[in-house]
């Protein structure tokens, strides 16, 4: 079928320019041509779906321009060289080399492997391949040439084989990010560089250490390029003096794109990029997707759960590129259903053509492309596609419109539905079911229908037929909660039991079993409930969780469809708690005697807000020491922590920014104490603390990073309250 074309010209594209802070109409530099440069991946690991959202934004931009008739040249670089020095490799900061060493492969082999995987991900998402994918290692000569030009013009200087851009020589520095140049440092992530004249200066070229493998000869000796020079050189080499659109994520704005503007404009003497287009973050549970946060999804993870990769594209199409999008598996299921229904609308029979058909189709076509032209408002355009699907227009007209719209949407709407062949026994059951219905023997027909459904099929019945379709994996998967807000809050209700025991598990099958069993042993005869949250437990341990909860009327199990984060998982238990007292028990803790009676006695003192077995003291919020004896402490440790329901109502739920468990207990203890309550411990409670499985399962460098992140979050919040240091001992 030939590609449909609109009967009238498409409206002009208007896009928000990050530099100009306004939406403006696109006017090409060269008639009939448009150029796009997209910051591509650093190929030392798989791109996650947060990265891929940025590439979807660039794809929609390109598709609109091509629909307008522009010949688009799209360049997407492949960063296959790291930018850090050898002496920090042990911390994994030179990403390509560090990944190669960890895998026992050469840097080139690692780069080739992840480049191939990235291109495969783009293909599965319907992202049109870029015109060229230049590799950084192929363009080092072009980078050196620009650096030489900057040194010659006084915009850069060399120190011991390193070359730095002199920010003070470029008065416009900071204009993209709107950050004041005074006091800015390169990224805020690195220690001060003693070789720089000004800490705002950034590296264009770095001298190679003797044992470095990826290095090139330059006028300043052997070395390797800095972080930012690659995009300036590749963009200029393949797209010329002026680029129409430069795309990337908002996290590229500073320092990467800010530095790119400075070095490009200083080198070429004019504005190099006409329009900067940045996509917002993809969030998970309200947090930016990042490996260090523990909330990363790969496209292959979604496919493993049975989702069509284009369901993720559909989900991204439901939010404007300049707004944050919160990803959950529940929202992805909704997107999958929407995509399938939109595809089904391509084939559904509808009305007959009439005199109004052509006029209505033209109206809907104009509405779709006008919506898309307004700063790539893909959600508004998608809504028009749904208008067409529900319009009652003749099948051929509706199909032609949706295929036209799909030039932009990229959802493969013309894909025919998959019909898997049914096994012979299922076909026999279908025939039985249909005959029984025809004979109006409905109870027997329903029993056969239930048998078919039990074999993993969805049964659709009409007066004329009975059809069975395999249930896709994404629908077969047992739904889990995607956030703490997926469960109702019972906190304002009166308590129904004396104790709620909260247990959260992410790993450690035996540890979970031991913890639950030991707690329940000493709850015998008590008015109590146990709430367990499967916080993304490993698949091989599901049987343990099922065994733990089977036949136990006092135990309630909540399954998360991914790792929610430590605080969010605890909040599931807090929202559902029905006890007068709430007791947190970590799976590393084994209860050896009655802990509940002494905890209740401590908490019946109205001055006590939180109690436990282990606690810490501090003089400055920076150093904490373990309390050795019973009594008041600055914070109760979360291995065993108890508080009254009434205190929880007053203080509120845990801060869900604490995805890693470290310092979460300190934060909650300080929140309780900020209300005037005491934190106390009884070190004689009959409990044993075993090895902490989450801690041991986390690589040491990851422990440090996550712990520091939580520590500074805690410190920023509570250093403003020095009065809390006077409590404790």
PDB file of N, CA and C in Angstrom, residues 238-315:
ATOM      1  N   UNK A 238      29.399  16.425  10.683  1.00  0.00           N
ATOM      2  CA  UNK A 238      28.365  15.775   9.891  1.00  0.00           C
ATOM      3  C   UNK A 238      27.179  16.681   9.551  1.00  0.00           C
ATOM      4  N   UNK A 239      27.014  17.793  10.277  1.00  0.00           N
ATOM      5  CA  UNK A 239      25.867  18.660  10.016  1.00  0.00           C
ATOM      6  C   UNK A 239      26.256  20.083   9.649  1.00  0.00           C
ATOM      7  N   UNK A 240      27.525  20.410   9.734  1.00  0.00           N
ATOM      8  CA  UNK A 240      27.965  21.719   9.272  1.00  0.00           C
ATOM      9  C   UNK A 240      27.955  22.796  10.331  1.00  0.00           C
ATOM     10  N   UNK A 241      28.002  24.042   9.856  1.00  0.00           N
ATOM     11  CA  UNK A 241      28.155  25.191  10.759  1.00  0.00           C
ATOM     12  C   UNK A 241      26.924  25.451  11.621  1.00  0.00           C
ATOM     13  N   UNK A 242      25.728  25.095  11.121  1.00  0.00           N
ATOM     14  CA  UNK A 242      24.491  25.388  11.853  1.00  0.00           C
ATOM     15  C   UNK A 242      23.633  24.126  11.909  1.00  0.00           C
ATOM     16  N   UNK A 243      23.172  23.787  13.100  1.00  0.00           N
ATOM     17  CA  UNK A 243      22.298  22.629  13.311  1.00  0.00           C
ATOM     18  C   UNK A 243      20.909  23.147  13.659  1.00  0.00           C
ATOM     19  N   UNK A 244      19.884  22.611  12.999  1.00  0.00           N
ATOM     20  CA  UNK A 244      18.525  23.090  13.259  1.00  0.00           C
ATOM     21  C   UNK A 244      18.038  22.699  14.648  1.00  0.00           C
ATOM     22  N   UNK A 245      18.191  21.433  15.027  1.00  0.00           N
ATOM     23  CA  UNK A 245      17.694  20.952  16.322  1.00  0.00           C
ATOM     24  C   UNK A 245      18.773  20.113  17.012  1.00  0.00           C
ATOM     25  N   UNK A 246      18.943  20.354  18.293  1.00  0.00           N
ATOM     26  CA  UNK A 246      19.822  19.525  19.127  1.00  0.00           C
ATOM     27  C   UNK A 246      18.955  18.990  20.255  1.00  0.00           C
ATOM     28  N   UNK A 247      18.860  17.643  20.372  1.00  0.00           N
ATOM     29  CA  UNK A 247      17.976  17.054  21.368  1.00  0.00           C
ATOM     30  C   UNK A 247      18.763  16.329  22.454  1.00  0.00           C
ATOM     31  N   UNK A 248      18.101  16.149  23.581  1.00  0.00           N
ATOM     32  CA  UNK A 248      18.683  15.423  24.709  1.00  0.00           C
ATOM     33  C   UNK A 248      17.735  15.478  25.885  1.00  0.00           C
ATOM     34  N   UNK A 249      18.135  14.877  26.992  1.00  0.00           N
ATOM     35  CA  UNK A 249      17.342  14.931  28.218  1.00  0.00           C
ATOM     36  C   UNK A 249      17.672  16.172  29.024  1.00  0.00           C
ATOM     37  N   UNK A 250      16.794  16.524  29.958  1.00  0.00           N
ATOM     38  CA  UNK A 250      17.022  17.725  30.757  1.00  0.00           C
ATOM     39  C   UNK A 250      18.296  17.622  31.586  1.00  0.00           C
ATOM     40  N   UNK A 251      18.725  16.393  31.896  1.00  0.00           N
ATOM     41  CA  UNK A 251      19.959  16.248  32.661  1.00  0.00           C
ATOM     42  C   UNK A 251      21.192  16.579  31.827  1.00  0.00           C
ATOM     43  N   UNK A 252      21.028  16.737  30.502  1.00  0.00           N
ATOM     44  CA  UNK A 252      22.139  17.164  29.649  1.00  0.00           C
ATOM     45  C   UNK A 252      22.337  18.677  29.650  1.00  0.00           C
ATOM     46  N   UNK A 253      21.337  19.424  30.132  1.00  0.00           N
ATOM     47  CA  UNK A 253      21.401  20.889  30.012  1.00  0.00           C
ATOM     48  C   UNK A 253      22.661  21.429  30.669  1.00  0.00           C
ATOM     49  N   UNK A 254      22.906  21.013  31.912  1.00  0.00           N
ATOM     50  CA  UNK A 254      24.131  21.427  32.595  1.00  0.00           C
ATOM     51  C   UNK A 254      24.776  20.203  33.230  1.00  0.00           C
ATOM     52  N   UNK A 255      26.070  20.001  33.006  1.00  0.00           N
ATOM     53  CA  UNK A 255      26.981  20.914  32.305  1.00  0.00           C
ATOM     54  C   UNK A 255      27.158  20.619  30.811  1.00  0.00           C
ATOM     55  N   UNK A 256      26.669  19.460  30.329  1.00  0.00           N
ATOM     56  CA  UNK A 256      27.070  18.989  29.005  1.00  0.00           C
ATOM     57  C   UNK A 256      26.710  19.977  27.896  1.00  0.00           C
ATOM     58  N   UNK A 257      25.458  20.345  27.781  1.00  0.00           N
ATOM     59  CA  UNK A 257      25.072  21.234  26.678  1.00  0.00           C
ATOM     60  C   UNK A 257      25.532  22.673  26.918  1.00  0.00           C
ATOM     61  N   UNK A 258      25.615  23.063  28.182  1.00  0.00           N
ATOM     62  CA  UNK A 258      26.155  24.396  28.478  1.00  0.00           C
ATOM     63  C   UNK A 258      27.597  24.503  27.997  1.00  0.00           C
ATOM     64  N   UNK A 259      28.372  23.471  28.272  1.00  0.00           N
ATOM     65  CA  UNK A 259      29.775  23.465  27.856  1.00  0.00           C
ATOM     66  C   UNK A 259      29.897  23.312  26.338  1.00  0.00           C
ATOM     67  N   UNK A 260      28.983  22.559  25.752  1.00  0.00           N
ATOM     68  CA  UNK A 260      29.001  22.394  24.298  1.00  0.00           C
ATOM     69  C   UNK A 260      28.767  23.728  23.594  1.00  0.00           C
ATOM     70  N   UNK A 261      27.833  24.515  24.108  1.00  0.00           N
ATOM     71  CA  UNK A 261      27.577  25.838  23.536  1.00  0.00           C
ATOM     72  C   UNK A 261      28.828  26.704  23.617  1.00  0.00           C
ATOM     73  N   UNK A 262      29.465  26.706  24.794  1.00  0.00           N
ATOM     74  CA  UNK A 262      30.641  27.564  24.991  1.00  0.00           C
ATOM     75  C   UNK A 262      31.757  27.199  24.023  1.00  0.00           C
ATOM     76  N   UNK A 263      32.099  25.918  23.923  1.00  0.00           N
ATOM     77  CA  UNK A 263      33.232  25.536  23.073  1.00  0.00           C
ATOM     78  C   UNK A 263      32.890  25.671  21.585  1.00  0.00           C
ATOM     79  N   UNK A 264      31.640  25.382  21.202  1.00  0.00           N
ATOM     80  CA  UNK A 264      31.259  25.493  19.789  1.00  0.00           C
ATOM     81  C   UNK A 264      31.227  26.939  19.336  1.00  0.00           C
ATOM     82  N   UNK A 265      30.569  27.793  20.120  1.00  0.00           N
ATOM     83  CA  UNK A 265      30.448  29.192  19.704  1.00  0.00           C
ATOM     84  C   UNK A 265      31.790  29.910  19.777  1.00  0.00           C
ATOM     85  N   UNK A 266      32.618  29.527  20.750  1.00  0.00           N
ATOM     86  CA  UNK A 266      33.952  30.127  20.819  1.00  0.00           C
ATOM     87  C   UNK A 266      34.808  29.682  19.633  1.00  0.00           C
ATOM     88  N   UNK A 267      34.632  28.435  19.190  1.00  0.00           N
ATOM     89  CA  UNK A 267      35.437  27.912  18.083  1.00  0.00           C
ATOM     90  C   UNK A 267      34.953  28.416  16.730  1.00  0.00           C
ATOM     91  N   UNK A 268      33.618  28.470  16.529  1.00  0.00           N
ATOM     92  CA  UNK A 268      33.078  28.783  15.212  1.00  0.00           C
ATOM     93  C   UNK A 268      32.670  30.243  15.053  1.00  0.00           C
ATOM     94  N   UNK A 269      32.560  30.951  16.177  1.00  0.00           N
ATOM     95  CA  UNK A 269      32.272  32.381  16.102  1.00  0.00           C
ATOM     96  C   UNK A 269      30.817  32.725  15.877  1.00  0.00           C
ATOM     97  N   UNK A 270      29.917  31.759  16.022  1.00  0.00           N
ATOM     98  CA  UNK A 270      28.486  32.047  15.836  1.00  0.00           C
ATOM     99  C   UNK A 270      27.684  30.962  16.552  1.00  0.00           C
ATOM    100  N   UNK A 271      26.362  31.165  16.616  1.00  0.00           N
ATOM    101  CA  UNK A 271      25.485  30.190  17.252  1.00  0.00           C
ATOM    102  C   UNK A 271      25.478  28.911  16.418  1.00  0.00           C
ATOM    103  N   UNK A 272      25.802  27.812  17.033  1.00  0.00           N
ATOM    104  CA  UNK A 272      25.931  26.547  16.318  1.00  0.00           C
ATOM    105  C   UNK A 272      24.606  25.799  16.238  1.00  0.00           C
ATOM    106  N   UNK A 273      23.756  25.929  17.261  1.00  0.00           N
ATOM    107  CA  UNK A 273      22.474  25.233  17.318  1.00  0.00           C
ATOM    108  C   UNK A 273      21.353  26.261  17.359  1.00  0.00           C
ATOM    109  N   UNK A 274      20.382  26.090  16.477  1.00  0.00           N
ATOM    110  CA  UNK A 274      19.280  27.059  16.419  1.00  0.00           C
ATOM    111  C   UNK A 274      18.214  26.765  17.462  1.00  0.00           C
ATOM    112  N   UNK A 275      17.918  25.496  17.727  1.00  0.00           N
ATOM    113  CA  UNK A 275      16.862  25.141  18.674  1.00  0.00           C
ATOM    114  C   UNK A 275      17.312  23.969  19.532  1.00  0.00           C
ATOM    115  N   UNK A 276      17.306  24.185  20.843  1.00  0.00           N
ATOM    116  CA  UNK A 276      17.641  23.126  21.802  1.00  0.00           C
ATOM    117  C   UNK A 276      16.337  22.526  22.323  1.00  0.00           C
ATOM    118  N   UNK A 277      16.172  21.213  22.173  1.00  0.00           N
ATOM    119  CA  UNK A 277      14.939  20.535  22.583  1.00  0.00           C
ATOM    120  C   UNK A 277      15.290  19.481  23.629  1.00  0.00           C
ATOM    121  N   UNK A 278      14.710  19.613  24.821  1.00  0.00           N
ATOM    122  CA  UNK A 278      15.039  18.711  25.931  1.00  0.00           C
ATOM    123  C   UNK A 278      13.793  18.014  26.447  1.00  0.00           C
ATOM    124  N   UNK A 279      13.914  16.706  26.644  1.00  0.00           N
ATOM    125  CA  UNK A 279      12.819  15.916  27.203  1.00  0.00           C
ATOM    126  C   UNK A 279      12.986  15.747  28.700  1.00  0.00           C
ATOM    127  N   UNK A 280      11.850  15.713  29.386  1.00  0.00           N
ATOM    128  CA  UNK A 280      11.872  15.571  30.847  1.00  0.00           C
ATOM    129  C   UNK A 280      12.129  14.122  31.262  1.00  0.00           C
ATOM    130  N   UNK A 281      12.324  13.942  32.563  1.00  0.00           N
ATOM    131  CA  UNK A 281      12.670  12.633  33.114  1.00  0.00           C
ATOM    132  C   UNK A 281      11.487  11.669  33.080  1.00  0.00           C
ATOM    133  N   UNK A 282      11.823  10.408  32.971  1.00  0.00           N
ATOM    134  CA  UNK A 282      10.891   9.332  33.280  1.00  0.00           C
ATOM    135  C   UNK A 282      11.107   8.977  34.744  1.00  0.00           C
ATOM    136  N   UNK A 283      10.043   9.003  35.523  1.00  0.00           N
ATOM    137  CA  UNK A 283      10.137   8.710  36.951  1.00  0.00           C
ATOM    138  C   UNK A 283       9.584   7.318  37.237  1.00  0.00           C
ATOM    139  N   UNK A 284      10.052   6.734  38.298  1.00  0.00           N
ATOM    140  CA  UNK A 284       9.471   5.508  38.843  1.00  0.00           C
ATOM    141  C   UNK A 284       9.176   5.784  40.307  1.00  0.00           C
ATOM    142  N   UNK A 285       7.905   5.662  40.685  1.00  0.00           N
ATOM    143  CA  UNK A 285       7.501   5.986  42.065  1.00  0.00           C
ATOM    144  C   UNK A 285       7.892   7.415  42.420  1.00  0.00           C
ATOM    145  N   UNK A 286       7.820   8.313  41.453  1.00  0.00           N
ATOM    146  CA  UNK A 286       8.101   9.713  41.707  1.00  0.00           C
ATOM    147  C   UNK A 286       9.559  10.078  41.740  1.00  0.00           C
ATOM    148  N   UNK A 287      10.461   9.116  41.455  1.00  0.00           N
ATOM    149  CA  UNK A 287      11.894   9.389  41.480  1.00  0.00           C
ATOM    150  C   UNK A 287      12.491   9.158  40.104  1.00  0.00           C
ATOM    151  N   UNK A 288      13.541   9.923  39.778  1.00  0.00           N
ATOM    152  CA  UNK A 288      14.237   9.751  38.517  1.00  0.00           C
ATOM    153  C   UNK A 288      14.771   8.325  38.416  1.00  0.00           C
ATOM    154  N   UNK A 289      14.616   7.738  37.228  1.00  0.00           N
ATOM    155  CA  UNK A 289      15.129   6.397  37.010  1.00  0.00           C
ATOM    156  C   UNK A 289      16.648   6.427  36.959  1.00  0.00           C
ATOM    157  N   UNK A 290      17.287   5.650  37.808  1.00  0.00           N
ATOM    158  CA  UNK A 290      18.747   5.619  37.855  1.00  0.00           C
ATOM    159  C   UNK A 290      19.195   4.339  38.532  1.00  0.00           C
ATOM    160  N   UNK A 291      20.326   3.815  38.094  1.00  0.00           N
ATOM    161  CA  UNK A 291      20.860   2.586  38.689  1.00  0.00           C
ATOM    162  C   UNK A 291      21.098   2.772  40.177  1.00  0.00           C
ATOM    163  N   UNK A 292      21.608   3.940  40.558  1.00  0.00           N
ATOM    164  CA  UNK A 292      21.927   4.172  41.966  1.00  0.00           C
ATOM    165  C   UNK A 292      20.676   4.229  42.832  1.00  0.00           C
ATOM    166  N   UNK A 293      19.508   4.475  42.235  1.00  0.00           N
ATOM    167  CA  UNK A 293      18.262   4.530  42.986  1.00  0.00           C
ATOM    168  C   UNK A 293      17.607   3.164  43.070  1.00  0.00           C
ATOM    169  N   UNK A 294      18.075   2.221  42.262  1.00  0.00           N
ATOM    170  CA  UNK A 294      17.524   0.874  42.311  1.00  0.00           C
ATOM    171  C   UNK A 294      16.166   0.744  41.666  1.00  0.00           C
ATOM    172  N   UNK A 295      15.844   1.611  40.694  1.00  0.00           N
ATOM    173  CA  UNK A 295      14.526   1.553  40.059  1.00  0.00           C
ATOM    174  C   UNK A 295      14.631   1.537  38.540  1.00  0.00           C
ATOM    175  N   UNK A 296      15.614   0.818  38.028  1.00  0.00           N
ATOM    176  CA  UNK A 296      15.890   0.804  36.598  1.00  0.00           C
ATOM    177  C   UNK A 296      15.134  -0.328  35.907  1.00  0.00           C
ATOM    178  N   UNK A 297      14.521  -0.014  34.775  1.00  0.00           N
ATOM    179  CA  UNK A 297      13.935  -1.013  33.899  1.00  0.00           C
ATOM    180  C   UNK A 297      14.612  -0.931  32.542  1.00  0.00           C
ATOM    181  N   UNK A 298      14.921  -2.100  31.968  1.00  0.00           N
ATOM    182  CA  UNK A 298      15.361  -2.189  30.584  1.00  0.00           C
ATOM    183  C   UNK A 298      14.162  -2.574  29.731  1.00  0.00           C
ATOM    184  N   UNK A 299      14.262  -2.301  28.436  1.00  0.00           N
ATOM    185  CA  UNK A 299      13.185  -2.700  27.540  1.00  0.00           C
ATOM    186  C   UNK A 299      13.003  -4.215  27.583  1.00  0.00           C
ATOM    187  N   UNK A 300      14.101  -4.944  27.714  1.00  0.00           N
ATOM    188  CA  UNK A 300      14.011  -6.403  27.790  1.00  0.00           C
ATOM    189  C   UNK A 300      13.267  -6.859  29.044  1.00  0.00           C
ATOM    190  N   UNK A 301      13.338  -6.077  30.137  1.00  0.00           N
ATOM    191  CA  UNK A 301      12.577  -6.420  31.338  1.00  0.00           C
ATOM    192  C   UNK A 301      11.081  -6.390  31.048  1.00  0.00           C
ATOM    193  N   UNK A 302      10.652  -5.409  30.261  1.00  0.00           N
ATOM    194  CA  UNK A 302       9.233  -5.297  29.924  1.00  0.00           C
ATOM    195  C   UNK A 302       8.820  -6.441  29.006  1.00  0.00           C
ATOM    196  N   UNK A 303       9.685  -6.778  28.063  1.00  0.00           N
ATOM    197  CA  UNK A 303       9.378  -7.897  27.162  1.00  0.00           C
ATOM    198  C   UNK A 303       9.310  -9.211  27.931  1.00  0.00           C
ATOM    199  N   UNK A 304      10.192  -9.381  28.919  1.00  0.00           N
ATOM    200  CA  UNK A 304      10.177 -10.610  29.715  1.00  0.00           C
ATOM    201  C   UNK A 304       8.850 -10.774  30.454  1.00  0.00           C
ATOM    202  N   UNK A 305       8.191  -9.667  30.737  1.00  0.00           N
ATOM    203  CA  UNK A 305       6.892  -9.717  31.404  1.00  0.00           C
ATOM    204  C   UNK A 305       5.747  -9.849  30.395  1.00  0.00           C
ATOM    205  N   UNK A 306       6.081  -9.960  29.121  1.00  0.00           N
ATOM    206  CA  UNK A 306       5.067 -10.196  28.103  1.00  0.00           C
ATOM    207  C   UNK A 306       4.556  -8.960  27.401  1.00  0.00           C
ATOM    208  N   UNK A 307       5.142  -7.800  27.664  1.00  0.00           N
ATOM    209  CA  UNK A 307       4.656  -6.565  27.053  1.00  0.00           C
ATOM    210  C   UNK A 307       5.231  -6.383  25.649  1.00  0.00           C
ATOM    211  N   UNK A 308       4.443  -5.800  24.773  1.00  0.00           N
ATOM    212  CA  UNK A 308       4.908  -5.342  23.470  1.00  0.00           C
ATOM    213  C   UNK A 308       5.758  -4.098  23.716  1.00  0.00           C
ATOM    214  N   UNK A 309       6.995  -4.024  23.206  1.00  0.00           N
ATOM    215  CA  UNK A 309       7.798  -2.815  23.413  1.00  0.00           C
ATOM    216  C   UNK A 309       7.069  -1.537  22.988  1.00  0.00           C
ATOM    217  N   UNK A 310       6.205  -1.649  21.976  1.00  0.00           N
ATOM    218  CA  UNK A 310       5.482  -0.460  21.525  1.00  0.00           C
ATOM    219  C   UNK A 310       4.431  -0.002  22.538  1.00  0.00           C
ATOM    220  N   UNK A 311       4.117  -0.848  23.524  1.00  0.00           N
ATOM    221  CA  UNK A 311       3.249  -0.385  24.608  1.00  0.00           C
ATOM    222  C   UNK A 311       3.961   0.699  25.411  1.00  0.00           C
ATOM    223  N   UNK A 312       5.296   0.585  25.540  1.00  0.00           N
ATOM    224  CA  UNK A 312       6.039   1.648  26.221  1.00  0.00           C
ATOM    225  C   UNK A 312       6.031   2.922  25.376  1.00  0.00           C
ATOM    226  N   UNK A 313       6.151   2.779  24.068  1.00  0.00           N
ATOM    227  CA  UNK A 313       6.057   3.955  23.193  1.00  0.00           C
ATOM    228  C   UNK A 313       4.680   4.613  23.356  1.00  0.00           C
ATOM    229  N   UNK A 314       3.630   3.791  23.401  1.00  0.00           N
ATOM    230  CA  UNK A 314       2.282   4.315  23.593  1.00  0.00           C
ATOM    231  C   UNK A 314       2.195   5.063  24.921  1.00  0.00           C
ATOM    232  N   UNK A 315       2.768   4.470  25.982  1.00  0.00           N
ATOM    233  CA  UNK A 315       2.725   5.123  27.288  1.00  0.00           C
ATOM    234  C   UNK A 315       3.403   6.488  27.230  1.00  0.00           C
TER     235      UNK A 315
END
